[in-house]
Amino acid sequence: MIAVLKPGVTLDERNKLTQWLEHQGVEVHVSEWKSKTILGLIGDTHKIDDELLSVLDIVESVNRISEPYKNVNRKFHQEDTIITVGDVKIGGGNFCVIAGPCSIESEEQIITVAKQIKEAGAHMLRGGAFKPRTSPYDFQGMQSDGLKLLVQAKKETGLPIITEIMSTEHLDLFDEVDIIQVGARNMQNFELLKALGKTKKPILLKRGLASTIKEFLMSAEYIIAGGNKDIILCERGIRTFETYTRNTLDLSAIPLLHELSHLPIVVDPSHATGIRSLVKPMSMAAVAAGTDGLMIEVHNDPKNALCDGPQSLTPEEFADAMVSINKVRAAVI
Amino acid sequence: MIAVLKPGVTLDERNKLTQWLEHQGVEVHVSEWKSKTILGLIGDTHKIDDELLSVLDIVESVNRISEPYKNVNRKFHQEDTIITVGDVKIGGGNFCVIAGPCSIESEEQIITVAKQIKEAGAHMLRGGAFKPRTSPYDFQGMQSDGLKLLVQAKKETGLPIITEIMSTEHLDLFDEVDIIQVGARNMQNFELLKALGKTKKPILLKRGLASTIKEFLMSAEYIIAGGNKDIILCERGIRTFETYTRNTLDLSAIPLLHELSHLPIVVDPSHATGIRSLVKPMSMAAVAAGTDGLMIEVHNDPKNALCDGPQSLTPEEFADAMVSINKVRAAVI
Amino acid sequence: MIAVLKPGVTLDERNKLTQWLEHQGVEVHVSEWKSKTILGLIGDTHKIDDELLSVLDIVESVNRISEPYKNVNRKFHQEDTIITVGDVKIGGGNFCVIAGPCSIESEEQIITVAKQIKEAGAHMLRGGAFKPRTSPYDFQGMQSDGLKLLVQAKKETGLPIITEIMSTEHLDLFDEVDIIQVGARNMQNFELLKALGKTKKPILLKRGLASTIKEFLMSAEYIIAGGNKDIILCERGIRTFETYTRNTLDLSAIPLLHELSHLPIVVDPSHATGIRSLVKPMSMAAVAAGTDGLMIEVHNDPKNALCDGPQSLTPEEFADAMVSINKVRAAVI
Amino acid sequence: MIAVLKPGVTLDERNKLTQWLEHQGVEVHVSEWKSKTILGLIGDTHKIDDELLSVLDIVESVNRISEPYKNVNRKFHQEDTIITVGDVKIGGGNFCVIAGPCSIESEEQIITVAKQIKEAGAHMLRGGAFKPRTSPYDFQGMQSDGLKLLVQAKKETGLPIITEIMSTEHLDLFDEVDIIQVGARNMQNFELLKALGKTKKPILLKRGLASTIKEFLMSAEYIIAGGNKDIILCERGIRTFETYTRNTLDLSAIPLLHELSHLPIVVDPSHATGIRSLVKPMSMAAVAAGTDGLMIEVHNDPKNALCDGPQSLTPEEFADAMVSINKVRAAVI
């Protein structure tokens, strides 16, 4: 970390700052170039609050040379983290496809879809029980009843299950869930992240709509700082000026996150694009870019159903996409 | 609401959809223009889930003519909502300045600042006890101890107090707080919004970093749908590509929200800009644009303190800003 | 196109508008639903200026059902456009890799790189002679001297060449250039687009940093409206809030543009990411998503050179990337 | 400027770089902190191409301490630049309102509007002759005929005139124009900026839709580097995710640009918001924030006209806005 001091800082002011920094466990090297004084901070600088430092009256600017995240950082943990759920592994060369409907609607629906996606080669079942909706008047999900149906589908198919949590108060309901999902809108719900850091279940953390790669990793750091190391990062599109697609899928996040962190990465092309015809090509692109997994929305009967999303594939479309996904996967490993 | 059907839709498919829509309480008018069939939905369309509708295989596009929010909508509630807290009123022509430190640090600090801002003309005291921080290693606030100090400052000065909540689990601690703040990162923490909808305290709802005006109003609608009508909207800057300022303060939101909603609006120029020298001119601009209030960060001794934000004014700077703010206010009312 | 009229519009006002619209060659269908009057415009609506229409005092909102672009629209031109330059074809199933240095620096440099990329399997040579630079003090390119060196490299290797134009006044200098590139900053330099519409050379049009898919296609429509049908669309990243990568590469633009238009699409992963290690995985991803071509920066000696970009590959890295690119290509066709 | 070298750089590599930097006229100070080597560059660093520097294999990161712009920088030119056009002054405490229609449509229209805005207190007349339109099928302006009408309006009213240029080839037509406007889409049309740097007319430079403050100032630096010091900066809204307003007006740019540069600043609330009812409050806010001028769209008869923009005020609305604008202006000077 480099801090540039303002011109005219007195020796006394500088010493006061230096002592405060050393007190926090970093070594301080001072360089003077004409009117500029530059402090180089060496050591465990992730504990230094750079926003706090940059606000001081005597400080002109602060630049991190090393990253503010530590436990999720590949520099300090070279090997890929591998998440194991039943027979399924994610990360470290293991590829995993998660599929299922946006919302759990009925026993018949979730079990039928579960069987169909398993048949097509999916490794895990997703389904929303608690649904974050922009409008209070929109369907909020089947909630705890939905969770029970999801568990039933797990029992019938053997597929591990993943579903979203929206409040720490619901944590008890997630006992039989294999992976807990944190949605994009809750990526910086820090109290939720702290609570999940104390659980023993793997967490799939979705990138916030307007979150930078650095903020994304810092939110993962919240979970790991609480003691839970089993985190999957999920890129699901960011908010930009473009309105044709629901969000802009940032596939460069895949190789970038692989460089910066040892955590596995999953891509959700369904929510990112919001357009059914883009799901298959974006899935293939994500695989070519090195993703460790995909999360794809599949609905068993979108033609007749009245509450399916525009981005859901039919089971047939999903089976077709899986063929292409597997071809690309075979070409890149 | 207008739904355009795809070419080739059968009469049977169309009737099925029409009946489903009528079942939800809206009237459906059908127009046919060559290959296009257009459904006009009249009535209580805010209950129609437009995302759900637009996904149907037979639907080409859906456009709302009326807004999806109802209770916060000025169309259905012409008079300005006025929030009353002790002697202080916000909205309906009543102007209110909220000031105080980013974080509560000590009894001396919060009480000194409280007295100084009151002296300068502020109407309410702010101070953070629970702090949402990007890094788990940064200071997380004094938490419940901080709340107690804030309540003490209220007693000593008579100023009503406002502070941020981060979890439904902390709600009991907010008994003596006058206004509960929901931070930008929690604007779409729907479980928190639902819980606050059941309280009887006024809520100051900050706009999310990447939230549209429509989403902002929908989040307010969540609170009001729970029964709590006392909501203050707070514009605090949105995330854009510009990096010079921390965020981009969207002052056009003031007259726009006044047109669309009856709720009072407060502007936070400190967090929006992140730059001390911009706080005063942006406060003046917000007042000229018709804001009902301002929320300004003030720290009693930023020169010596080590944890003050770059955007905090000194009490002297705040007093100076208040003079200019009041001049602009006098010119525009 | 659907125009919703404001409540209270008189019959006289409505007739005046209807006549004006019919005068512009569209058919107008009027529907009345309670207080709402809705005009459906049928026919050649791309000539209707929707901004102009939406501003009328009696009009509440305007929505296009059909797209404002016509000549670039796949609806009116089902078959893929194929661009032919010498032996090289782009589009319609033909895949093309364009490579070369950011700037032409010397005869030796451009000829050496040209030979190396040809050896590795590239089909076309790129090199900047006129360079758009943010600062007037930065290197502006070798200009007409650079063009001569590029032409020389074409003669020595037989590779067709592509380079950027920055002003209509330079058009005469581009006689021996095979494809003229319009840079992202000039995507809406309409006078330049009009001039290029009158040339007979293929144009590679880069998407503007903050341009929507619709605006991108409208700029292509400017060229085609002038008479030049040979246009290649180039996705090169859009500006978002993320700062880790230079821009955010929007790969969903590939399948989307293929749906909307018959024009071929090329992706530039070098400028989009600005990071060398991301060029290969993003190239592979673009191919998996169905791109018709790639444009990759390659520099012959970045280790010693002082003016190479951080995103340039060495010839060795490029040759390695080509192997992976071809594997993915083989898997998806 | 600070350059951090990568770990493991040899002394030989470092010396080579140091010599190259010194050769470009800057002093280099070397500091070593454990594995990090840091170069401090002192002197005329705006000539150093930081993109070029950051790409070197041995360089880890580059940070400017001083700005890359020089001639527009207030650090090197303390006094405000004042632009004088006839009797009108802009900058240095002089306030100027520019008004007029989006497009020049007829002799009667432009002269009527000119008289009306003069009557209401405007200081300068605007009117578009060359119109940048997204669609090639939309009205492109009256071009040279429009310019003649604008000059005629100048003669009849005595108001100085300002209008937009779209190509260097039209420069001869602008002889009687007082201020030449560069539109947002051409802010980085560097060939146009270079040509305008050689003229003797004041230039009003609009900020690009996706341009940072730094890029905006660098484009002004292009003009000033050519010899033309008379530049007015115009904030006209930036492109963000918000779709309610056409763009997001960034009013914090006013005090920020005043800190960074000595050039005068004008705000265009009409194009920024695209909504008529927001023009007056945003004008008032801009004045409160310290703008040196406003540019407002006024149309003489929007009720009957068919090509007026949704953001145009009527002359009556403009006169009413001027009263409020002047009140705020009186309160802040």
PDB file of C-alpha atoms in Angstrom, chain C residues 92-265:
ATOM      1  CA  GLY C  92     -22.151 -17.080 -43.505  1.00  0.00           C
ATOM      2  CA  GLY C  93     -20.140 -19.786 -41.757  1.00  0.00           C
ATOM      3  CA  ASN C  94     -16.737 -18.412 -42.792  1.00  0.00           C
ATOM      4  CA  PHE C  95     -14.435 -17.696 -39.876  1.00  0.00           C
ATOM      5  CA  CYS C  96     -11.666 -15.106 -39.987  1.00  0.00           C
ATOM      6  CA  VAL C  97      -8.884 -14.114 -37.598  1.00  0.00           C
ATOM      7  CA  ILE C  98      -7.453 -10.616 -37.930  1.00  0.00           C
ATOM      8  CA  ALA C  99      -4.218  -9.953 -36.036  1.00  0.00           C
ATOM      9  CA  GLY C 100      -1.412  -7.435 -35.799  1.00  0.00           C
ATOM     10  CA  PRO C 101       0.076  -4.675 -33.679  1.00  0.00           C
ATOM     11  CA  CYS C 102      -1.817  -1.803 -32.105  1.00  0.00           C
ATOM     12  CA  SER C 103       0.417   0.731 -33.879  1.00  0.00           C
ATOM     13  CA  ILE C 104       2.600   0.409 -36.920  1.00  0.00           C
ATOM     14  CA  GLU C 105       6.080   1.370 -35.694  1.00  0.00           C
ATOM     15  CA  SER C 106       8.573   0.464 -38.415  1.00  0.00           C
ATOM     16  CA  GLU C 107       8.958  -1.532 -41.607  1.00  0.00           C
ATOM     17  CA  GLU C 108      10.734  -4.322 -39.783  1.00  0.00           C
ATOM     18  CA  GLN C 109       8.106  -4.498 -37.046  1.00  0.00           C
ATOM     19  CA  ILE C 110       5.029  -4.690 -39.263  1.00  0.00           C
ATOM     20  CA  ILE C 111       6.543  -7.134 -41.742  1.00  0.00           C
ATOM     21  CA  THR C 112       7.895  -9.429 -39.041  1.00  0.00           C
ATOM     22  CA  VAL C 113       4.560  -9.507 -37.222  1.00  0.00           C
ATOM     23  CA  ALA C 114       2.688 -10.052 -40.481  1.00  0.00           C
ATOM     24  CA  LYS C 115       4.771 -13.112 -41.292  1.00  0.00           C
ATOM     25  CA  GLN C 116       4.443 -14.492 -37.791  1.00  0.00           C
ATOM     26  CA  ILE C 117       0.670 -14.177 -37.582  1.00  0.00           C
ATOM     27  CA  LYS C 118       0.289 -15.673 -41.073  1.00  0.00           C
ATOM     28  CA  GLU C 119       2.413 -18.609 -39.973  1.00  0.00           C
ATOM     29  CA  ALA C 120       0.150 -19.046 -36.921  1.00  0.00           C
ATOM     30  CA  GLY C 121      -2.962 -19.116 -39.078  1.00  0.00           C
ATOM     31  CA  ALA C 122      -4.298 -15.541 -39.136  1.00  0.00           C
ATOM     32  CA  HIS C 123      -6.233 -14.524 -42.251  1.00  0.00           C
ATOM     33  CA  MET C 124      -5.822 -10.756 -42.215  1.00  0.00           C
ATOM     34  CA  LEU C 125      -3.383  -8.118 -40.919  1.00  0.00           C
ATOM     35  CA  ARG C 126      -4.348  -5.165 -38.732  1.00  0.00           C
ATOM     36  CA  GLY C 127      -2.139  -2.218 -37.738  1.00  0.00           C
ATOM     37  CA  GLY C 128      -2.900   1.334 -36.604  1.00  0.00           C
ATOM     38  CA  ALA C 129      -1.604   4.265 -38.658  1.00  0.00           C
ATOM     39  CA  PHE C 130      -3.990   6.957 -37.393  1.00  0.00           C
ATOM     40  CA  LYS C 131      -4.378   6.456 -33.636  1.00  0.00           C
ATOM     41  CA  PRO C 132      -7.195   7.977 -31.577  1.00  0.00           C
ATOM     42  CA  ARG C 133      -5.550   8.876 -28.268  1.00  0.00           C
ATOM     43  CA  THR C 134      -7.174  10.451 -25.229  1.00  0.00           C
ATOM     44  CA  SER C 135      -4.246  12.826 -24.777  1.00  0.00           C
ATOM     45  CA  PRO C 136      -2.956  15.207 -27.467  1.00  0.00           C
ATOM     46  CA  TYR C 137       0.521  14.549 -26.053  1.00  0.00           C
ATOM     47  CA  ASP C 138       0.410  10.794 -26.690  1.00  0.00           C
ATOM     48  CA  PHE C 139       1.746   9.177 -29.885  1.00  0.00           C
ATOM     49  CA  GLN C 140      -0.772   9.813 -32.695  1.00  0.00           C
ATOM     50  CA  GLY C 141       0.477   7.090 -35.036  1.00  0.00           C
ATOM     51  CA  MET C 142       2.760   7.140 -38.091  1.00  0.00           C
ATOM     52  CA  GLN C 143      -0.203   8.322 -40.196  1.00  0.00           C
ATOM     53  CA  SER C 144       0.312   8.182 -43.990  1.00  0.00           C
ATOM     54  CA  ASP C 145       3.817   6.749 -43.572  1.00  0.00           C
ATOM     55  CA  GLY C 146       2.336   3.978 -41.492  1.00  0.00           C
ATOM     56  CA  LEU C 147      -0.242   3.222 -44.180  1.00  0.00           C
ATOM     57  CA  LYS C 148       2.576   2.762 -46.720  1.00  0.00           C
ATOM     58  CA  LEU C 149       4.326   0.252 -44.456  1.00  0.00           C
ATOM     59  CA  LEU C 150       1.074  -1.637 -43.981  1.00  0.00           C
ATOM     60  CA  VAL C 151       0.592  -1.861 -47.734  1.00  0.00           C
ATOM     61  CA  GLN C 152       4.147  -3.141 -48.036  1.00  0.00           C
ATOM     62  CA  ALA C 153       3.422  -5.866 -45.462  1.00  0.00           C
ATOM     63  CA  LYS C 154       0.370  -6.844 -47.510  1.00  0.00           C
ATOM     64  CA  LYS C 155       2.545  -7.210 -50.607  1.00  0.00           C
ATOM     65  CA  GLU C 156       5.129  -9.307 -48.812  1.00  0.00           C
ATOM     66  CA  THR C 157       2.658 -11.691 -47.168  1.00  0.00           C
ATOM     67  CA  GLY C 158      -0.456 -11.618 -49.329  1.00  0.00           C
ATOM     68  CA  LEU C 159      -2.570 -10.895 -46.234  1.00  0.00           C
ATOM     69  CA  PRO C 160      -5.427  -8.441 -46.784  1.00  0.00           C
ATOM     70  CA  ILE C 161      -5.121  -5.386 -44.510  1.00  0.00           C
ATOM     71  CA  ILE C 162      -7.458  -3.430 -42.249  1.00  0.00           C
ATOM     72  CA  THR C 163      -6.796  -0.100 -40.542  1.00  0.00           C
ATOM     73  CA  GLU C 164      -8.702   2.727 -38.876  1.00  0.00           C
ATOM     74  CA  ILE C 165      -9.860   5.964 -40.498  1.00  0.00           C
ATOM     75  CA  MET C 166     -10.352   9.066 -38.349  1.00  0.00           C
ATOM     76  CA  SER C 167     -11.504  11.715 -40.831  1.00  0.00           C
ATOM     77  CA  THR C 168     -13.240  11.930 -44.186  1.00  0.00           C
ATOM     78  CA  GLU C 169     -10.281  14.047 -45.308  1.00  0.00           C
ATOM     79  CA  HIS C 170      -7.990  10.997 -45.176  1.00  0.00           C
ATOM     80  CA  LEU C 171     -10.189   8.844 -47.408  1.00  0.00           C
ATOM     81  CA  ASP C 172      -7.906   9.165 -50.456  1.00  0.00           C
ATOM     82  CA  LEU C 173      -5.062   7.586 -48.501  1.00  0.00           C
ATOM     83  CA  PHE C 174      -7.027   4.336 -48.027  1.00  0.00           C
ATOM     84  CA  ASP C 175      -6.973   3.201 -51.677  1.00  0.00           C
ATOM     85  CA  GLU C 176      -4.951   0.064 -51.069  1.00  0.00           C
ATOM     86  CA  VAL C 177      -6.523  -0.774 -47.732  1.00  0.00           C
ATOM     87  CA  ASP C 178      -8.893  -3.776 -47.939  1.00  0.00           C
ATOM     88  CA  ILE C 179     -11.211  -3.032 -45.033  1.00  0.00           C
ATOM     89  CA  ILE C 180     -11.679   0.390 -43.444  1.00  0.00           C
ATOM     90  CA  GLN C 181     -12.203   0.373 -39.697  1.00  0.00           C
ATOM     91  CA  VAL C 182     -14.390   2.907 -37.867  1.00  0.00           C
ATOM     92  CA  GLY C 183     -13.291   3.153 -34.237  1.00  0.00           C
ATOM     93  CA  ALA C 184     -15.574   3.051 -31.204  1.00  0.00           C
ATOM     94  CA  ARG C 185     -15.234   6.813 -30.617  1.00  0.00           C
ATOM     95  CA  ASN C 186     -16.434   7.518 -34.161  1.00  0.00           C
ATOM     96  CA  MET C 187     -19.383   5.099 -34.220  1.00  0.00           C
ATOM     97  CA  GLN C 188     -21.727   8.086 -34.174  1.00  0.00           C
ATOM     98  CA  ASN C 189     -19.570  10.403 -36.308  1.00  0.00           C
ATOM     99  CA  PHE C 190     -22.435  10.519 -38.768  1.00  0.00           C
ATOM    100  CA  GLU C 191     -20.643  12.594 -41.421  1.00  0.00           C
ATOM    101  CA  LEU C 192     -17.908   9.953 -41.548  1.00  0.00           C
ATOM    102  CA  LEU C 193     -20.507   7.170 -41.807  1.00  0.00           C
ATOM    103  CA  LYS C 194     -22.245   8.972 -44.660  1.00  0.00           C
ATOM    104  CA  ALA C 195     -18.950   9.356 -46.543  1.00  0.00           C
ATOM    105  CA  LEU C 196     -18.119   5.662 -46.038  1.00  0.00           C
ATOM    106  CA  GLY C 197     -21.560   4.738 -47.314  1.00  0.00           C
ATOM    107  CA  LYS C 198     -20.464   6.124 -50.667  1.00  0.00           C
ATOM    108  CA  THR C 199     -17.233   4.095 -50.883  1.00  0.00           C
ATOM    109  CA  LYS C 200     -16.999   0.589 -52.285  1.00  0.00           C
ATOM    110  CA  LYS C 201     -14.794  -0.863 -49.553  1.00  0.00           C
ATOM    111  CA  PRO C 202     -15.977  -3.113 -46.729  1.00  0.00           C
ATOM    112  CA  ILE C 203     -16.309  -1.276 -43.414  1.00  0.00           C
ATOM    113  CA  LEU C 204     -15.590  -2.772 -39.992  1.00  0.00           C
ATOM    114  CA  LEU C 205     -17.729  -0.743 -37.595  1.00  0.00           C
ATOM    115  CA  LYS C 206     -16.790  -0.890 -33.915  1.00  0.00           C
ATOM    116  CA  ARG C 207     -19.489  -0.561 -31.286  1.00  0.00           C
ATOM    117  CA  GLY C 208     -19.241   2.680 -29.305  1.00  0.00           C
ATOM    118  CA  LEU C 209     -18.239   2.494 -25.656  1.00  0.00           C
ATOM    119  CA  ALA C 210     -21.689   3.493 -24.514  1.00  0.00           C
ATOM    120  CA  SER C 211     -23.754   2.465 -27.497  1.00  0.00           C
ATOM    121  CA  THR C 212     -26.755   0.199 -27.303  1.00  0.00           C
ATOM    122  CA  ILE C 213     -27.275  -2.664 -29.726  1.00  0.00           C
ATOM    123  CA  LYS C 214     -29.989  -0.591 -31.370  1.00  0.00           C
ATOM    124  CA  GLU C 215     -27.743   2.454 -31.844  1.00  0.00           C
ATOM    125  CA  PHE C 216     -24.999   0.175 -33.174  1.00  0.00           C
ATOM    126  CA  LEU C 217     -27.335  -1.190 -35.835  1.00  0.00           C
ATOM    127  CA  MET C 218     -28.596   2.323 -36.650  1.00  0.00           C
ATOM    128  CA  SER C 219     -25.011   3.418 -37.339  1.00  0.00           C
ATOM    129  CA  ALA C 220     -24.605   0.448 -39.689  1.00  0.00           C
ATOM    130  CA  GLU C 221     -27.871   1.538 -41.282  1.00  0.00           C
ATOM    131  CA  TYR C 222     -26.244   4.951 -42.018  1.00  0.00           C
ATOM    132  CA  ILE C 223     -23.548   3.231 -44.093  1.00  0.00           C
ATOM    133  CA  ILE C 224     -25.940   0.912 -45.892  1.00  0.00           C
ATOM    134  CA  ALA C 225     -28.331   3.791 -46.580  1.00  0.00           C
ATOM    135  CA  GLY C 226     -25.506   5.443 -48.524  1.00  0.00           C
ATOM    136  CA  GLY C 227     -25.202   2.410 -50.786  1.00  0.00           C
ATOM    137  CA  ASN C 228     -22.431   0.336 -49.172  1.00  0.00           C
ATOM    138  CA  LYS C 229     -23.711  -3.052 -48.052  1.00  0.00           C
ATOM    139  CA  ASP C 230     -20.395  -4.567 -46.944  1.00  0.00           C
ATOM    140  CA  ILE C 231     -20.369  -3.984 -43.198  1.00  0.00           C
ATOM    141  CA  ILE C 232     -18.795  -6.025 -40.414  1.00  0.00           C
ATOM    142  CA  LEU C 233     -19.999  -5.344 -36.873  1.00  0.00           C
ATOM    143  CA  CYS C 234     -17.317  -5.428 -34.166  1.00  0.00           C
ATOM    144  CA  GLU C 235     -18.041  -5.920 -30.457  1.00  0.00           C
ATOM    145  CA  ARG C 236     -15.134  -4.484 -28.454  1.00  0.00           C
ATOM    146  CA  GLY C 237     -16.441  -4.001 -24.941  1.00  0.00           C
ATOM    147  CA  ILE C 238     -18.713  -1.430 -23.386  1.00  0.00           C
ATOM    148  CA  ARG C 239     -18.102   1.030 -20.564  1.00  0.00           C
ATOM    149  CA  THR C 240     -19.510  -0.054 -17.230  1.00  0.00           C
ATOM    150  CA  PHE C 241     -18.785   0.612 -13.555  1.00  0.00           C
ATOM    151  CA  GLU C 242     -16.259  -2.258 -13.434  1.00  0.00           C
ATOM    152  CA  THR C 243     -12.674  -0.979 -13.466  1.00  0.00           C
ATOM    153  CA  TYR C 244     -10.671  -4.198 -13.289  1.00  0.00           C
ATOM    154  CA  THR C 245     -10.994  -4.766 -17.015  1.00  0.00           C
ATOM    155  CA  ARG C 246     -10.684  -1.796 -19.369  1.00  0.00           C
ATOM    156  CA  ASN C 247     -14.200  -2.413 -20.660  1.00  0.00           C
ATOM    157  CA  THR C 248     -16.786  -5.145 -20.233  1.00  0.00           C
ATOM    158  CA  LEU C 249     -16.879  -7.482 -23.233  1.00  0.00           C
ATOM    159  CA  ASP C 250     -20.548  -8.060 -24.086  1.00  0.00           C
ATOM    160  CA  LEU C 251     -20.463 -11.509 -25.683  1.00  0.00           C
ATOM    161  CA  SER C 252     -24.251 -11.829 -25.614  1.00  0.00           C
ATOM    162  CA  ALA C 253     -24.103  -9.279 -28.445  1.00  0.00           C
ATOM    163  CA  ILE C 254     -22.931 -12.082 -30.755  1.00  0.00           C
ATOM    164  CA  PRO C 255     -26.052 -14.300 -30.757  1.00  0.00           C
ATOM    165  CA  LEU C 256     -28.249 -11.230 -30.348  1.00  0.00           C
ATOM    166  CA  LEU C 257     -26.827  -9.440 -33.397  1.00  0.00           C
ATOM    167  CA  HIS C 258     -27.039 -12.672 -35.368  1.00  0.00           C
ATOM    168  CA  GLU C 259     -30.755 -12.802 -34.576  1.00  0.00           C
ATOM    169  CA  LEU C 260     -31.392  -9.164 -35.411  1.00  0.00           C
ATOM    170  CA  SER C 261     -29.123  -8.689 -38.417  1.00  0.00           C
ATOM    171  CA  HIS C 262     -27.585 -10.546 -41.338  1.00  0.00           C
ATOM    172  CA  LEU C 263     -24.246  -8.765 -41.004  1.00  0.00           C
ATOM    173  CA  PRO C 264     -21.139 -10.671 -39.860  1.00  0.00           C
ATOM    174  CA  ILE C 265     -19.752 -10.059 -36.360  1.00  0.00           C
TER     175      ILE C 265
END
